[in-house]
Short mmCIF file of C-alpha atoms and ligand atoms in Angstrom, two decimals:
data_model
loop_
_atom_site.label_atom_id
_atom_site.label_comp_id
_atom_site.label_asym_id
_atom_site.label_seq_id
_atom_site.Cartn_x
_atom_site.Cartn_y
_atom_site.Cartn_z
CA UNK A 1 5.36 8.23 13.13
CA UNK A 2 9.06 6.40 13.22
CA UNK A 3 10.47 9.45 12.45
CA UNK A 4 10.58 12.73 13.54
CA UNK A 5 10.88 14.75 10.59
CA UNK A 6 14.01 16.57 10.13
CA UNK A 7 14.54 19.97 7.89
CA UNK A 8 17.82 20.08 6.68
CA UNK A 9 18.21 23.66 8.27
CA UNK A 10 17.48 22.43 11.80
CA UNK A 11 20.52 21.35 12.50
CA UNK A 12 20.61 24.23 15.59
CA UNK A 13 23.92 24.81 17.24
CA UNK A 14 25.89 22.01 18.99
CA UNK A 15 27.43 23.21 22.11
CA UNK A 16 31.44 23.35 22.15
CA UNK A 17 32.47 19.86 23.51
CA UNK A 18 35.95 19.18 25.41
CA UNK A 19 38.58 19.07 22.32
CA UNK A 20 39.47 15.66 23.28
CA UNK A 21 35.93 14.21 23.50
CA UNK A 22 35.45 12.82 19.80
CA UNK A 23 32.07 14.88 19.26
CA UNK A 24 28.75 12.42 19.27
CA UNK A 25 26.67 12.49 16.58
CA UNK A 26 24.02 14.60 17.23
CA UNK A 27 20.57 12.20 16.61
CA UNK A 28 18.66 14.24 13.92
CA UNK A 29 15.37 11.65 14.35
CA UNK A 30 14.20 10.26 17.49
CA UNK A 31 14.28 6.99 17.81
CA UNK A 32 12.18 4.38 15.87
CA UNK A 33 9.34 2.22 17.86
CA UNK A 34 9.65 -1.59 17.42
CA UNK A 35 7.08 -3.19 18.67
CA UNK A 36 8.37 -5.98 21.12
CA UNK A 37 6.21 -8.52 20.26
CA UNK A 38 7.48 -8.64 16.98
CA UNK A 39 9.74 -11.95 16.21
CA UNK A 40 12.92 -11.05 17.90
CA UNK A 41 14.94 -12.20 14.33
CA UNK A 42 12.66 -9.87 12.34
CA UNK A 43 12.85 -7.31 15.02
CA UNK A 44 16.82 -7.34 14.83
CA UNK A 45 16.36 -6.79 11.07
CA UNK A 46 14.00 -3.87 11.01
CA UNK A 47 15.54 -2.09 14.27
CA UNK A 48 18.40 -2.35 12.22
CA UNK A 49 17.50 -0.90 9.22
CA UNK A 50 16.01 1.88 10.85
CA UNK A 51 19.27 3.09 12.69
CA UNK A 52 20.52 5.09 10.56
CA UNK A 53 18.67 8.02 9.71
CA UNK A 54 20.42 8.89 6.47
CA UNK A 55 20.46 13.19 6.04
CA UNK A 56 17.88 14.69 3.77
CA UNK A 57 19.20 14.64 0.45
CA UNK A 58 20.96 18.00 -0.82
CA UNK A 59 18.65 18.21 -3.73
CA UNK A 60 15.32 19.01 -0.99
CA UNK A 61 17.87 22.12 0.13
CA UNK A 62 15.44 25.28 0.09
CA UNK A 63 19.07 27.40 -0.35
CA UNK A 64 19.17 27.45 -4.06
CA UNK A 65 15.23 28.36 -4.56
CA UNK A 66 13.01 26.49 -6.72
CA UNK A 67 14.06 24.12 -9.36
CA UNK A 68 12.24 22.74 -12.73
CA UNK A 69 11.05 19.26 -12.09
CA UNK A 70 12.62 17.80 -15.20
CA UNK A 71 9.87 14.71 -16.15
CA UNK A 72 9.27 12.93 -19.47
CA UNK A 73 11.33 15.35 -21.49
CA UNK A 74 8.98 18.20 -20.34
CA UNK A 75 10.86 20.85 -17.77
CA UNK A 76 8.06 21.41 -15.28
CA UNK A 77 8.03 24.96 -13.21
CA UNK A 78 7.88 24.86 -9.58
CA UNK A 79 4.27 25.82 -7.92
CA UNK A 80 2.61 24.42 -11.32
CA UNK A 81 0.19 21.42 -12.42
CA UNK A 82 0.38 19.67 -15.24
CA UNK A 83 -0.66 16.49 -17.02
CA UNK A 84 1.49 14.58 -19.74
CA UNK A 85 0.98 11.65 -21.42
CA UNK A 86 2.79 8.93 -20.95
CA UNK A 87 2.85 5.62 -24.07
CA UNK A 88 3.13 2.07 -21.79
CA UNK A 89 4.43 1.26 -25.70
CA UNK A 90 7.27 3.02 -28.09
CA UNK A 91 6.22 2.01 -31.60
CA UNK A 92 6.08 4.83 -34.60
CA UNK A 93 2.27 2.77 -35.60
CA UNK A 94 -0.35 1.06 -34.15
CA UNK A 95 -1.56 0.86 -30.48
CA UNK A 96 1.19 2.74 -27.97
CA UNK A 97 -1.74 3.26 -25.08
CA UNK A 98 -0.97 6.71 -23.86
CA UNK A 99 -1.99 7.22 -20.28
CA UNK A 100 -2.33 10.26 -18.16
CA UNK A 101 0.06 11.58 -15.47
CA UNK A 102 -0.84 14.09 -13.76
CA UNK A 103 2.49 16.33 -12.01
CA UNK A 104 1.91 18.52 -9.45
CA UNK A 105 5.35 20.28 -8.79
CA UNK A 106 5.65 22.08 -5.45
CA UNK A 107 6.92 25.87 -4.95
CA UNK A 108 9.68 24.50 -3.16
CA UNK A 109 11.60 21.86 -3.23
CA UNK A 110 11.36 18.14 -1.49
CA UNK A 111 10.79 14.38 -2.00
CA UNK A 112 8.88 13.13 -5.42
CA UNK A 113 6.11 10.72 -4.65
CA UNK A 114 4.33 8.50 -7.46
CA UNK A 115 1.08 7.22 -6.76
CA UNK A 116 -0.40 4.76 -8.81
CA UNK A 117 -3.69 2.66 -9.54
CA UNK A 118 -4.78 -0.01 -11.26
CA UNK A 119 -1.68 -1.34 -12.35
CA UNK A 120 -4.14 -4.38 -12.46
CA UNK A 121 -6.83 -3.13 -14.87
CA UNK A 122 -9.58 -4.41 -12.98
CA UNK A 123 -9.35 -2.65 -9.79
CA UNK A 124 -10.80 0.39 -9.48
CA UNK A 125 -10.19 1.29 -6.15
CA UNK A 126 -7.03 3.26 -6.82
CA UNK A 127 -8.49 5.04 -10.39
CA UNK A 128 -11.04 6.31 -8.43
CA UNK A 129 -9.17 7.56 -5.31
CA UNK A 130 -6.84 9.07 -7.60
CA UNK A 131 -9.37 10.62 -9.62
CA UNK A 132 -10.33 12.82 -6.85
CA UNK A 133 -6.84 13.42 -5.74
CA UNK A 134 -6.33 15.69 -8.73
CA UNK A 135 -9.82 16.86 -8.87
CA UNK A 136 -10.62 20.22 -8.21
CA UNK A 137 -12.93 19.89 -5.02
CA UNK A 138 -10.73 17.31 -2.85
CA UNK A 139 -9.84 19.67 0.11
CA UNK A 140 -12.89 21.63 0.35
CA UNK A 141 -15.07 23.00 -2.71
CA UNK A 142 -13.32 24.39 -5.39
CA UNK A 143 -10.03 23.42 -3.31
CA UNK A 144 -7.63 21.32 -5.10
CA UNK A 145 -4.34 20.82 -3.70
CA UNK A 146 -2.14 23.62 -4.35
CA UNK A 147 1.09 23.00 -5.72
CA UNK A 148 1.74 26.84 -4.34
CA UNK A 149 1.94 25.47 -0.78
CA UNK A 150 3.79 21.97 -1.37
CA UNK A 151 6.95 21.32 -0.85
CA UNK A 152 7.85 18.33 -3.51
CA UNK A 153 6.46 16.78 -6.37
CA UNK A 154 3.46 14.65 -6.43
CA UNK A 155 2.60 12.33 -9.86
CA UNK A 156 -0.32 10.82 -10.09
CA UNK A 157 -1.01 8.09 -12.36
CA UNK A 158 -5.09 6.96 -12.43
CA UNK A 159 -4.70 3.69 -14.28
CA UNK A 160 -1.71 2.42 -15.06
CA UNK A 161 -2.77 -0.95 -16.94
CA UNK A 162 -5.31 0.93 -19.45
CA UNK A 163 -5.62 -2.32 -21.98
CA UNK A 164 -6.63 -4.07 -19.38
CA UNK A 165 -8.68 -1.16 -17.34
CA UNK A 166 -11.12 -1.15 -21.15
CA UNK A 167 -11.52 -4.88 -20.92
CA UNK A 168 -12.32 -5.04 -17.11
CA UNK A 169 -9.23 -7.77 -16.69
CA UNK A 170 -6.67 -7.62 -14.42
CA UNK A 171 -3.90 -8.73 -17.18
CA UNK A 172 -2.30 -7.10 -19.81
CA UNK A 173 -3.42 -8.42 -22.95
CA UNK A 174 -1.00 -10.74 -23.67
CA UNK A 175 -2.47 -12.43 -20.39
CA UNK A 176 0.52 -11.68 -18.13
CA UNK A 177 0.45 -9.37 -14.51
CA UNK A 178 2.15 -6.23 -15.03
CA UNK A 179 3.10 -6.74 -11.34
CA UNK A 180 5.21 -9.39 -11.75
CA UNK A 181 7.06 -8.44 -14.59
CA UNK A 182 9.41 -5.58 -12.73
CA UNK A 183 11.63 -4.64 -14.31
CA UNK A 184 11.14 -5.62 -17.61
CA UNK A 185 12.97 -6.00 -20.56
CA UNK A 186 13.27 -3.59 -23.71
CA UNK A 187 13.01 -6.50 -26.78
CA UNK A 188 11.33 -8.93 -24.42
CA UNK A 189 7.18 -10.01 -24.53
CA UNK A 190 4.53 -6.65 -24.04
CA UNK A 191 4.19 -6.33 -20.19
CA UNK A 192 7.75 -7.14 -19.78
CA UNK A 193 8.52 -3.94 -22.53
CA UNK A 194 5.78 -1.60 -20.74
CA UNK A 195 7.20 -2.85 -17.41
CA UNK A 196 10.62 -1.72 -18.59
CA UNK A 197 9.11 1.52 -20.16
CA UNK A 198 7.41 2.66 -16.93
CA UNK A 199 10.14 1.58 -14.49
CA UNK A 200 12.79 3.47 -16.19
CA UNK A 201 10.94 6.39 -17.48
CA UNK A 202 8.27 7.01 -14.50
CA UNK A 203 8.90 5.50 -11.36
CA UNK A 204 12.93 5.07 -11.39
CA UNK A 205 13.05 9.01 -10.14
CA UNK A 206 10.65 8.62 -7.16
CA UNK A 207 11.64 9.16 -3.43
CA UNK A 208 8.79 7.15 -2.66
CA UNK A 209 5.85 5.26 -4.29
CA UNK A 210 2.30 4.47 -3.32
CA UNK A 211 0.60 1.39 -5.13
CA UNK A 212 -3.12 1.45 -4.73
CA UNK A 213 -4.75 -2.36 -5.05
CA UNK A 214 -7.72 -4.48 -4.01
CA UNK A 215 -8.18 -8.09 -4.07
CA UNK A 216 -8.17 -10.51 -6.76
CA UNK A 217 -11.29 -11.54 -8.19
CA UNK A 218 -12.91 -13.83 -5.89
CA UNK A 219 -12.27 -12.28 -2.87
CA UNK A 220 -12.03 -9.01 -0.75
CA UNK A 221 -9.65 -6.99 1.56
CA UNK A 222 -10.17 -4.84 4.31
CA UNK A 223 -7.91 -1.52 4.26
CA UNK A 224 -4.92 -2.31 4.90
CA UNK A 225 -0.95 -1.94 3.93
CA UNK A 226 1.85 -4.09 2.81
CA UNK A 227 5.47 -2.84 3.09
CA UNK A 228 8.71 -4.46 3.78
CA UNK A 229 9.43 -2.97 7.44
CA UNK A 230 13.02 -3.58 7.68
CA UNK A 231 13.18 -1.04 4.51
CA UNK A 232 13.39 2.27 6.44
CA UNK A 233 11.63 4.49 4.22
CA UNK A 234 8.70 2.04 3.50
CA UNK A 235 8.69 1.22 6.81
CA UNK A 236 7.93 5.31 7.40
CA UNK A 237 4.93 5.59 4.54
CA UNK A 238 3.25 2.72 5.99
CA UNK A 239 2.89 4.42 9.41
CA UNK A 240 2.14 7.21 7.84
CA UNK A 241 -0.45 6.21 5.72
CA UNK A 242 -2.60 6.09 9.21
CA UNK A 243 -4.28 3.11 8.99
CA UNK A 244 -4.50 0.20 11.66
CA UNK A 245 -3.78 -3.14 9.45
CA UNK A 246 0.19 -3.40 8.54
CA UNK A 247 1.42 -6.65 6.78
CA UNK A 248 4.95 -7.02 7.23
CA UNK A 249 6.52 -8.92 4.22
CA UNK A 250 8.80 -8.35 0.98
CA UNK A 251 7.26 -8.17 -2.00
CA UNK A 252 7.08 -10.50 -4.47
CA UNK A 253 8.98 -11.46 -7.03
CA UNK A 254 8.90 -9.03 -9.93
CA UNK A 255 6.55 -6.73 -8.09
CA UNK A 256 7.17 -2.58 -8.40
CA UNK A 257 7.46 -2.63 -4.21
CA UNK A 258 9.76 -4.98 -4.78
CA UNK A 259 11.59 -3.76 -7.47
CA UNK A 260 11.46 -0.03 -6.13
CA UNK A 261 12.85 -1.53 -2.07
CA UNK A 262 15.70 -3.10 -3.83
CA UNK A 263 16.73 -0.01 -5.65
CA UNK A 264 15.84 2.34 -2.22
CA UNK A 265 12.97 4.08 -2.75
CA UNK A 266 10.45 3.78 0.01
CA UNK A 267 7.73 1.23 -1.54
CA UNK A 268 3.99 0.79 -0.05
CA UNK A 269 0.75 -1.54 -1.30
CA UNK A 270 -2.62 -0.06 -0.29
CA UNK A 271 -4.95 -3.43 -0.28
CA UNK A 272 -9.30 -2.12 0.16
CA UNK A 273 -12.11 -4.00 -1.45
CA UNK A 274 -11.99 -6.19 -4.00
CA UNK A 275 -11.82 -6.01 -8.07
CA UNK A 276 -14.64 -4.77 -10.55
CA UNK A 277 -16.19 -2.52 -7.97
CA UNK A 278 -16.01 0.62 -6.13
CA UNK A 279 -16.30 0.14 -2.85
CA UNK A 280 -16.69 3.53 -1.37
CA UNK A 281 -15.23 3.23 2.30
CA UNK A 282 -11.54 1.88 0.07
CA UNK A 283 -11.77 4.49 -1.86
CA UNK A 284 -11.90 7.15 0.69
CA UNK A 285 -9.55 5.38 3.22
CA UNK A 286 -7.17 5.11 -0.03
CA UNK A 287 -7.45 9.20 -0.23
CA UNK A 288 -7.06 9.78 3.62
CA UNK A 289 -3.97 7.72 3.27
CA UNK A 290 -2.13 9.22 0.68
CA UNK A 291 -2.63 12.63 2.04
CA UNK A 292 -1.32 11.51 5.44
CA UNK A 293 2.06 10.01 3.56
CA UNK A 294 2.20 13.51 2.10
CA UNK A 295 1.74 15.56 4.97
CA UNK A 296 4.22 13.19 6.91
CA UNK A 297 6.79 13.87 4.30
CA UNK A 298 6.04 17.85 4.51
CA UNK A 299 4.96 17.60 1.22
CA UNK A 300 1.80 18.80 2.13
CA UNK A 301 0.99 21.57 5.00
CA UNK A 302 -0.99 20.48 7.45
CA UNK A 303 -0.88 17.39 10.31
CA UNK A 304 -1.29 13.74 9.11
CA UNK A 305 -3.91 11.55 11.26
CA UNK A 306 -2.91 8.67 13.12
CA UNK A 307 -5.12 5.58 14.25
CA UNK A 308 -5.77 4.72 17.65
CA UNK A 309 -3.40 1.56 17.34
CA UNK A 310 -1.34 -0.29 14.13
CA UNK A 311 -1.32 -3.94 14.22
CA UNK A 312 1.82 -5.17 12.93
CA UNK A 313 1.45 -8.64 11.45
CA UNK A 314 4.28 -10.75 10.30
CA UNK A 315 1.82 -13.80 9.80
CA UNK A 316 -1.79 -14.77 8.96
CA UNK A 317 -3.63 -17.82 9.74
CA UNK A 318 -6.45 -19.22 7.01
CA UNK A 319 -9.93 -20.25 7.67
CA UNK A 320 -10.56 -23.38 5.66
CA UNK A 321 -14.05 -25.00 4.39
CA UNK A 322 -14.04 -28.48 5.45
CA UNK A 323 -16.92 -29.29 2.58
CA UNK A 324 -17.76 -28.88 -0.60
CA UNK A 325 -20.97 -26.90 -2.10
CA UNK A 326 -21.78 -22.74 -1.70
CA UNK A 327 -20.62 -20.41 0.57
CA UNK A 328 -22.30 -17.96 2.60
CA UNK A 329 -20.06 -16.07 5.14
CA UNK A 330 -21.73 -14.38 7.89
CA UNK A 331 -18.60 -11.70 9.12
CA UNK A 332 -17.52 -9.75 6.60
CA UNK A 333 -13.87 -8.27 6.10
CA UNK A 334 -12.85 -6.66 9.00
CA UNK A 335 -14.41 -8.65 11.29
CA UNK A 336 -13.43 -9.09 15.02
CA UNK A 337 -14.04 -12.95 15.52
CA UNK A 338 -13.95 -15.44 18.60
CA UNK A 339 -12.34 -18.82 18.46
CA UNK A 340 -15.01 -20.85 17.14
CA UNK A 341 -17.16 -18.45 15.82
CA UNK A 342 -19.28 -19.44 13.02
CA UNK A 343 -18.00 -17.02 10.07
CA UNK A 344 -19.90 -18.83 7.04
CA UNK A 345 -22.33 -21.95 6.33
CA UNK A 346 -21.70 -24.23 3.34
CA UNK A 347 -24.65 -25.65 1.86
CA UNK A 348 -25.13 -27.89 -0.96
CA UNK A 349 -28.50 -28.04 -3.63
CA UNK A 350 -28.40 -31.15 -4.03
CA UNK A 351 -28.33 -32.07 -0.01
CA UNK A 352 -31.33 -29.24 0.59
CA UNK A 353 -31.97 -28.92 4.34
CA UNK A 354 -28.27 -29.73 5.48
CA UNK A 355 -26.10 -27.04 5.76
CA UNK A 356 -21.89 -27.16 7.60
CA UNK A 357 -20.70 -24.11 9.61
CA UNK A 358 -17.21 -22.84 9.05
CA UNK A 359 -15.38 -21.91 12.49
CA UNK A 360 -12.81 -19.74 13.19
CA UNK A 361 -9.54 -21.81 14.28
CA UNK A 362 -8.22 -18.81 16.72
CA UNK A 363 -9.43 -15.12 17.61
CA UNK A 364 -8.57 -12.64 15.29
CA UNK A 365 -8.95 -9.96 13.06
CA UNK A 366 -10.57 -11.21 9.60
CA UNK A 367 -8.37 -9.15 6.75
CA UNK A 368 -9.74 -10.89 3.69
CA UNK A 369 -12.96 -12.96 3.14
CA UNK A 370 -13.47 -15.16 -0.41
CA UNK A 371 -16.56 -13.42 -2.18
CA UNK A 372 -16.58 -16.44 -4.67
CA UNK A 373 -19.66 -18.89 -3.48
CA UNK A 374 -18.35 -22.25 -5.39
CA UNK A 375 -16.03 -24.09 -2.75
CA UNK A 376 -14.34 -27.16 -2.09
CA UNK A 377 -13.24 -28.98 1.15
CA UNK A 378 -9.90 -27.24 1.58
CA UNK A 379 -11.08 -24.17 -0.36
CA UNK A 380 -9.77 -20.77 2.09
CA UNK A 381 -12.59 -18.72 2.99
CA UNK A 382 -10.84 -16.86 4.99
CA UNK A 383 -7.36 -14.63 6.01
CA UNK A 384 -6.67 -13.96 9.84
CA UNK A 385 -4.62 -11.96 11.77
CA UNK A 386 -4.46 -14.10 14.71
CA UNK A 387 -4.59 -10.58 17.74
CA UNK A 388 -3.51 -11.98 20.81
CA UNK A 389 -2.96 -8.57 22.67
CA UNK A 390 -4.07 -5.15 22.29
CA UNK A 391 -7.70 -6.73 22.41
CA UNK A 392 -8.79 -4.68 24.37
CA UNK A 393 -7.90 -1.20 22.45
CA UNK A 394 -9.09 -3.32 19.34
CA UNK A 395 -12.24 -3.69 20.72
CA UNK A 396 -12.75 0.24 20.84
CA UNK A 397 -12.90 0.53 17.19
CA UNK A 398 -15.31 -2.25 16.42
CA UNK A 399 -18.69 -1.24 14.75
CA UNK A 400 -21.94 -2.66 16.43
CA UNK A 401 -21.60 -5.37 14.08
CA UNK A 402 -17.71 -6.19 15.19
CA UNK A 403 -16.39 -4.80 12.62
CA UNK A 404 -12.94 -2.79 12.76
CA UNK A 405 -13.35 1.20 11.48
CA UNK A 406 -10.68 1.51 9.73
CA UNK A 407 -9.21 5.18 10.08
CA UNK A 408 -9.79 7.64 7.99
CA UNK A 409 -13.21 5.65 6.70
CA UNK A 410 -15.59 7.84 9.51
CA UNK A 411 -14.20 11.39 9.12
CA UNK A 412 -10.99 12.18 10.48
CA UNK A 413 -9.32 11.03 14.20
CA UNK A 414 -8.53 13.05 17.10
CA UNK A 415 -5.08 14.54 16.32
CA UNK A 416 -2.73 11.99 18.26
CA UNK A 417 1.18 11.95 18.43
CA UNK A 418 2.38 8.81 17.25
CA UNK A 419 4.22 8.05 20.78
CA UNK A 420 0.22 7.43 21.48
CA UNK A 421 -0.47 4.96 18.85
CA UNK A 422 -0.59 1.58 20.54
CA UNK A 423 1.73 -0.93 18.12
CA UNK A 424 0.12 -4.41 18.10
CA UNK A 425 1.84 -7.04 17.12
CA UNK A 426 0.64 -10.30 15.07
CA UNK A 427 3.51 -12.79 15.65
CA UNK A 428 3.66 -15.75 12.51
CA UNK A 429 4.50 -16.44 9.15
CA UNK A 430 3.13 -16.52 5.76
CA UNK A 431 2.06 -19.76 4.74
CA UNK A 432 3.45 -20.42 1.01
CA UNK A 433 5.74 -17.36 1.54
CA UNK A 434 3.12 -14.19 0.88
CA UNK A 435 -0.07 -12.91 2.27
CA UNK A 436 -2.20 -14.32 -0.50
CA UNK A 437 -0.16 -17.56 -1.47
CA UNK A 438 -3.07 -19.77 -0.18
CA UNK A 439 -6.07 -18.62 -2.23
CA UNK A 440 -4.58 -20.45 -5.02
CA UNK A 441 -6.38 -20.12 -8.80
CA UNK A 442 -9.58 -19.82 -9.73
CA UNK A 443 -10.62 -18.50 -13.34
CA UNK A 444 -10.14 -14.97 -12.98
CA UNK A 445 -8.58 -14.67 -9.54
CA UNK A 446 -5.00 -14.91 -9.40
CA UNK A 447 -2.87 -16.51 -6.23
CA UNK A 448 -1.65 -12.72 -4.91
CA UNK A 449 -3.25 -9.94 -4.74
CA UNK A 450 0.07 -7.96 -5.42
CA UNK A 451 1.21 -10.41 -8.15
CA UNK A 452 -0.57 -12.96 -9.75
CA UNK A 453 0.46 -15.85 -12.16
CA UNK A 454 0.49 -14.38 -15.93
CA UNK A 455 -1.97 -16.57 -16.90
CA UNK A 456 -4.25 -18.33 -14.60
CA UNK A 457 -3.63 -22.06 -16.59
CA UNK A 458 -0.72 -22.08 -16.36
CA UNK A 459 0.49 -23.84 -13.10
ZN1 ZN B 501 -3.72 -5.82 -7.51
#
């Protein structure tokens, strides 16, 4: 954890000081770990952000007792559940595609967090996690969580992009990515109006937001999170969240973690598994997650789980085919590889009987594999976090197969402090500016994960 949380009653009392001594500032929050193997630029910029713990705003003060959580034109009581629909579209006739939120308003007051899913309609990962999160068994049986014992306000939005969650696509149906049309415009094309619609009426209110994703079609991710680290309170969910895999980068261009970091609400991107399927480890890692971030934020009673380490990556290098024909990769997502390591064969029908091996470049941690068997020479078949230290911890959480457990995917971890959570970082860059810039189009897929182009013709 970067911070230690701090109750706006706990101020305690500050011993008299000599009258001419200006008085320090008393330090509310311990001081945040940077890694210092991070880039020493980048490491400037996100030590720097995180100086300044800013107080906890006077609307989480317990003084004044509960308050309605005023949502959607609906006044919501404190310590109750409920679920409103929200249009993505304001028209008096024809299609306005109501979804459901569901608002779980604390007994007492304290930060609102909006999770989301499937803001691209063909991943399921985050419908599904947040399916259970307001079912009625998720704690235990017949244990749902209890807005009686929360401190906050949790919404909850399943699917976000439901025209394109009915026709299995990841676009809206105008054929453009709802994540890359932030923030919208109110007379402008259809995603652009429902981004508009949902940023001002839904998310614009949020202390902090959770996006749940998984890879584009094509491809497919290991758990793992994307935040802007120099943004303090993103920086905050992502260690919370309690998983080992943090990409540190800005997101892009018209994207809601973008979008919500420039307007200073504490932005994550949960990345597990890929599109049109549920993979059931992403699903419950994408769970575990989000009920760390709320038991960080004392939304939620109870401790949040940390991993054993976090590896902190501010750059990726790509594992390349260097022929043409169909793929067959041999480590999956997740993978711990050696340099050289033979992490997929290419063979070709026509040429039966001869068959390339792809290598890994470097050692590393294998985030992202393609799924898509059709390559090229040049094609990327692979996204690696190029570990140079920490192996050795790393190594502790591989599977028999070499594969990395993620947290919170084999029950929960020993309760750890997070002064024990070993940071390791991933010095580099992003080649073509983002984590996914290099997987380029294919029919369905689109270049990011995050944010993809509207329509995948158009280059
Ligand atoms: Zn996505």
């Amino acid at each position: 954890m970067p911070v230690k949380d701090s109750d706006a009653d706990d101020q305690g009392s500050a011993k008299p000081v000599e009258a001419a001594a200006p008085r320090a500032k008393r330090r509310r929050s311990q001081p945040l770990k940077v890694a210092n193997q991070i880039p020493q630029s980048r490491r400037k910029e996100i030590e720097k952000a995180l100086e300044d713990a800013s107080p906890t705003p006077k609307k989480w003060s317990r003084k004044d007792g509960p308050k309605y959580h005023r949502f959607l034109r609906k006044r919501i009581s404190p310590g109750t559940v409920r679920q409103i629909e929200f249009d993505l579209l304001d028209v008096d006739i024809g299609e306005s595609w109501p979804i459901p939120i569901t608002v779980i308003h604390g007994a007492r007051p304290g930060p609102v967090v909006t999770v989301l899913g499937a803001l691209h309609g063909n991943e399921l990962v985050g419908p599904l996690a947040l399916t259970y999160l307001c079912g009625p068994n998720l704690l235990g049986e017949d244990e749902a969580i209890d807005p009686a014992a929360m401190a906050g306000t949790l919404r909850i939005i399943p699917v976000v992009n439901l025209p394109g969650y009915r026709r299995q696509s990841r676009y809206m149906v105008d054929g453009r990515d709802l994540n890359r049309s932030f923030p919208g415009k109110p007379d402008s094309n259809t995603t652009s109006r429902v981004a508009h619609r949902l940023w001002n009426k839904v998310i614009k209110g949020s202390d902090h937001v959770i996006d749940l994703h998984t890879a584009a079609v094509g491809r497919t991710n290991m758990p793992q999170i994307r935040a802007n680290l120099a943004h303090r309170a993103s920086n905050r969910i992502a260690r919370a969240f309690g998983i080992e895999a943090i990409l540190d980068n800005e997101g892009p261009k018209g994207s809601l973690r973008k979008l919500a970091n420039d307007s200073g609400i504490g932005a994550i991107t949960y990345e597990g598994g890929g599109s049109n399927e549920a993979d059931p480890e992403s699903v419950q890692v994408a769970i575990y997650g989000v009920l760390n971030v709320l038991r960080s934020l004392k939304i939620l009673p109870g401790y949040p789980s940390r991993p054993r380490f976090r590896i902190l990556a501010s750059g990726s290098v790509w594992i390349r085919s260097d022929q043409g024909g169909l793929l067959d990769v041999l480590t999956p997502a997740g993978s711990f590889v050696e340099e050289g390591e033979t992490v997929a064969t290419v063979t070709d029908p026509e040429r039966p009987g001869e068959s390339y091996d792809v290598l890994t470049p470097t050692r590393g941690l294998l985030i992202s594999t393609a799924t898509h068997p059709f390559v090229n020479a040049g094609t990327p078949i692979g996204h690696l976090l190029p570990v140079t230290r920490g192996v050795k911890t790393l190594r502790k959480r591989l599977d028999p197969e070499g594969c990395l457990v993620t947290s919170g995917s084999d029950g929960d971890p020993p309760w750890r402090e997070d002064e024990d959570v070993e940071d390791i970082s991933v010095i580099g860059e992003w080649s073509g500016g983002s984590p996914d810039a290099e997987w380029g189009h294919n029919e369905e897929g689109a270049t990011d994960d995050e944010a993809g182009e509207a329509d995948p013709n158009w280059t």
